[in-house]
Amino acid sequence: MEQRFRSSENSEWGDFPAQTMCDETRDFPIPLEDGKNRTLGELYDRTPKELISKVMLEEKVFTTWYHRRFVLLGDACHKLNPAGGHGAVTAIHDAIALANLIYCMPSKTSEDVTRIFEEYHKERLPAVTESYNNSRQLARVSEKGIVGRIMRFLTTYMPVWLWRIALARTLRFRPQVGFIKAIEAKGPVKPVVSASEQKSRAMFEGQQTTAASL
Ligand SMILES: Cc1cc2nc3c(=O)[nH]c(=O)nc-3n(C[C@H](O)[C@H](O)[C@H](O)COP(=O)(O)OP(=O)(O)OC[C@H]3O[C@@H](n4cnc5c(N)ncnc54)[C@H](O)[C@@H]3O)c2cc1C
């Protein structure tokens, strides 16, 4: 079987290498709140085989996010290290920004499509870059050697107030869907202004006012 996979294009990513990866790591201890000595193997045993796959760890913010009428969002245009826990968050925020802009797109012409994609990219790139840099820093906790040790020490003993400052940089990006009722912004971290949200909110409120006056 190994021979078969070695000679195919999927030699590193098929079922067999995934199973090998599980076999090699099954004794790895995992801390769970029940305090018992758990291992990765216990998770593997409870997971249906067809859901186990080996994925490539990529980290990159791509330059091209759109072309003509095609647009990318989420992992397709920015891959963040899972250590930051922000990949899905940024993907959802991309979708919100795009939906806002599509909602208030004046026409379906190619020019308008390109223009909203430009606006989308302009709004989302700073947020994604912030999350990308933050995730890279947090990923260093799993590095071997002195850097990893220092990072593990710092993250374990870092005071809560310092964590709050660090997290505030990424948490301030949280656009809302502008064409439904706004959610009150709570919490100490003030959200940065989302241009797409403002635009669609203005249109939504205008439509509500017009409808009410009829
Ligand atoms: C181990 C790990 C832990 C993570 N933890 C977190 C976390 O705590 N918090 C967080 O915010 N993010 C986390 N992430 C990141 C998060 O999972 C991703 O950033 C997020 O799922 C990206 O969403 P997406 O929709 O862009 O892509 P995906 O979720 O990858 O969705 C793409 C979909 O397209 C499908 N597809 C692919 N090719 C084709 C095709 N040709 N035709 C049709 N369909 C196709 C795929 O099957 C998939 O369903 C983690 C990631 C990993 C790997």
XYZ file of C-alpha atoms and ligand atoms in Angstrom:
267
model
C 0.000 0.000 0.000
C 2.810 2.367 0.940
C 4.502 1.617 -2.363
C 1.288 2.493 -4.203
C 1.006 5.866 -2.469
C 4.671 6.700 -2.865
C 4.385 6.492 -6.615
C 1.173 8.532 -6.857
C 0.714 12.295 -6.801
C -1.023 12.067 -3.435
C 1.857 10.312 -1.768
C 1.830 12.756 1.147
C -1.888 13.491 1.483
C -3.929 10.319 0.955
C -5.626 8.078 3.517
C -2.546 6.009 4.182
C -0.274 8.930 5.201
C -3.142 10.283 7.347
C -3.331 6.958 9.163
C 0.475 6.930 9.586
C 0.295 10.424 11.056
C -2.357 9.243 13.538
C -0.285 6.208 14.500
C 2.768 8.362 15.111
C 0.964 10.893 17.291
C -1.656 8.812 19.108
C 0.221 8.779 22.442
C 0.553 12.567 22.524
C -0.996 13.785 25.809
C -3.767 16.376 25.667
C -4.891 18.412 28.673
C -8.656 18.287 29.172
C -10.613 19.767 32.030
C -11.616 16.358 33.433
C -8.046 16.003 34.716
C -7.643 12.470 33.319
C -4.608 11.486 31.260
C -6.015 11.826 27.754
C -4.227 11.306 24.455
C -4.768 12.284 20.832
C -5.411 8.580 20.136
C -8.678 8.815 22.081
C -9.864 11.566 19.756
C -8.797 9.612 16.674
C -10.687 6.509 17.870
C -13.890 8.528 18.227
C -13.549 10.170 14.800
C -15.042 8.550 11.667
C -12.144 7.477 9.418
C -13.472 9.370 6.395
C -13.236 12.652 8.327
C -9.520 12.254 9.030
C -7.199 13.891 6.539
C -3.789 15.419 6.478
C -3.714 19.112 5.578
C -0.853 21.311 4.586
C -0.119 24.155 7.002
C 0.103 27.277 4.886
C 0.535 30.855 6.031
C 0.141 33.577 3.480
C -1.828 36.684 2.642
C -2.223 36.472 -1.125
C -1.866 39.545 -3.330
C -4.703 38.765 -5.744
C -8.181 38.626 -4.217
C -10.291 39.224 -7.322
C -10.241 39.121 -11.086
C -13.066 40.309 -13.323
C -16.246 38.891 -11.744
C -14.464 36.409 -9.508
C -13.679 37.190 -5.910
C -12.046 35.208 -3.135
C -12.641 35.235 0.595
C -11.423 33.382 3.657
C -8.654 30.829 3.350
C -8.698 31.154 -0.434
C -6.992 34.559 -0.166
C -5.452 34.513 3.342
C -4.243 31.492 5.225
C -3.581 32.146 8.900
C -1.830 29.902 11.361
C -4.509 28.111 13.468
C -2.630 29.172 16.631
C -4.256 32.600 16.351
C -7.794 31.162 16.201
C -8.768 33.811 13.664
C -9.042 32.074 10.270
C -12.787 31.462 10.389
C -13.404 34.827 12.044
C -11.674 36.691 9.215
C -13.487 34.546 6.607
C -16.863 35.467 8.137
C -15.904 39.148 8.284
C -14.900 38.998 4.606
C -18.333 37.601 3.796
C -20.008 40.392 5.776
C -18.039 43.119 3.998
C -18.758 41.587 0.595
C -22.474 41.162 1.352
C -22.678 44.814 2.469
C -21.078 45.999 -0.744
C -23.166 43.746 -2.984
C -26.294 45.006 -1.195
C -25.602 48.614 -2.147
C -24.013 47.990 -5.547
C -25.550 50.596 -7.874
C -25.550 48.340 -10.978
C -24.360 44.935 -12.180
C -21.904 46.388 -14.700
C -18.321 45.111 -14.767
C -17.110 48.534 -13.593
C -19.275 48.420 -10.479
C -18.341 44.807 -9.771
C -14.636 45.685 -9.957
C -15.183 48.788 -7.832
C -16.853 46.896 -4.979
C -14.124 44.237 -5.093
C -11.534 47.004 -4.753
C -13.423 48.469 -1.790
C -13.727 45.016 -0.228
C -9.983 44.382 -0.566
C -9.140 47.849 0.785
C -11.325 47.334 3.854
C -10.314 43.781 4.681
C -6.575 43.786 3.992
C -5.532 45.729 7.157
C -7.702 43.488 9.371
C -6.421 40.301 7.793
C -2.801 41.465 7.982
C -3.235 42.216 11.682
C -4.675 38.739 12.312
C -1.973 37.151 10.193
C 0.837 38.834 12.160
C -0.835 38.054 15.466
C -1.289 34.381 14.518
C 2.366 34.112 13.491
C 3.473 35.437 16.870
C 1.194 33.070 18.767
C 2.381 30.135 16.649
C 5.868 30.621 18.023
C 4.761 28.954 21.273
C 5.040 25.613 19.493
C 8.571 26.270 18.206
C 11.364 24.115 19.445
C 14.406 25.721 21.068
C 14.921 28.850 23.071
C 12.458 31.063 21.151
C 9.624 28.591 21.746
C 10.511 28.325 25.414
C 10.535 32.087 25.872
C 7.202 32.387 24.056
C 5.641 29.636 26.176
C 6.883 31.341 29.334
C 5.606 34.736 28.230
C 2.169 33.483 27.163
C 1.762 31.444 30.353
C 2.708 34.235 32.737
C 1.616 37.271 30.758
C -0.685 39.424 32.912
C -4.325 39.653 31.829
C -4.105 43.407 31.179
C -1.309 42.787 28.662
C -3.348 40.034 26.952
C -6.200 42.497 26.617
C -3.969 45.046 24.892
C -2.598 42.387 22.534
C -6.025 40.981 21.648
C -7.617 44.404 21.245
C -5.607 44.948 18.058
C -7.460 42.156 16.253
C -10.790 42.386 18.112
C -11.349 45.960 16.968
C -12.129 44.671 13.467
C -15.711 43.436 13.618
C -17.929 44.636 10.800
C -21.665 44.116 10.996
C -24.193 43.380 8.303
C -25.557 46.826 7.507
C -28.877 45.753 6.005
C -30.386 44.329 9.175
C -30.918 45.901 12.591
C -27.605 46.998 14.123
C -26.237 45.206 17.183
C -25.153 47.551 19.950
C -21.358 47.633 20.222
C -20.588 46.453 23.752
C -17.329 45.756 25.503
C -14.242 47.874 26.097
C -12.746 47.505 22.592
C -14.299 50.041 20.245
C -14.817 48.590 16.734
C -13.070 50.354 13.853
C -15.389 51.944 11.336
C -16.309 49.544 8.539
C -16.845 51.484 5.308
C -18.954 48.691 3.776
C -21.194 48.559 6.841
C -21.680 52.325 6.839
C -22.628 52.310 3.181
C -25.135 49.508 3.406
C -26.536 50.854 6.689
C -27.157 54.238 5.055
C -28.987 52.574 2.168
C -30.958 50.275 4.470
C -32.067 53.115 6.727
C -32.996 55.217 3.690
C -35.187 52.394 2.389
C -36.782 51.920 5.822
C -37.635 55.625 6.004
C -39.099 55.602 2.496
C -41.171 52.498 3.262
C -42.457 54.051 6.495
C -43.543 57.230 4.714
C -45.598 55.390 2.064
C -6.541 22.799 13.196
C -7.233 24.085 12.878
C -7.786 24.839 13.917
C -8.427 26.028 13.628
N -8.965 26.767 14.665
C -9.600 27.912 14.395
C -10.194 28.695 15.452
O -10.138 28.341 16.633
N -10.819 29.855 15.138
C -10.905 30.295 13.848
O -11.491 31.370 13.606
N -10.355 29.589 12.820
C -9.716 28.413 13.057
N -9.168 27.683 12.023
C -9.225 28.207 10.649
C -10.562 27.960 9.986
O -10.938 26.590 10.048
C -10.469 28.386 8.509
O -9.832 29.631 8.411
C -11.857 28.489 7.921
O -12.491 27.225 7.926
C -11.781 29.010 6.487
O -13.066 29.011 5.940
P -13.242 29.028 4.386
O -14.711 29.016 4.151
O -12.437 30.141 3.798
O -12.552 27.693 3.861
P -12.937 26.184 4.200
O -13.556 26.055 5.550
O -11.715 25.395 3.874
O -14.092 25.868 3.146
C -13.799 25.593 1.803
C -14.797 24.537 1.336
O -14.674 24.372 -0.072
C -14.716 22.996 -0.356
N -14.031 22.793 -1.653
C -12.710 22.796 -1.914
N -12.485 22.577 -3.214
C -13.686 22.455 -3.799
C -14.115 22.233 -5.139
N -13.256 22.122 -6.131
N -15.444 22.164 -5.374
C -16.354 22.314 -4.370
N -15.995 22.533 -3.075
C -14.689 22.605 -2.804
C -14.027 22.334 0.808
O -14.418 20.976 0.919
C -14.541 23.159 1.979
O -15.752 22.681 2.493
C -8.522 26.478 12.280
C -7.970 25.714 11.238
C -7.334 24.510 11.532
C -6.766 23.703 10.395
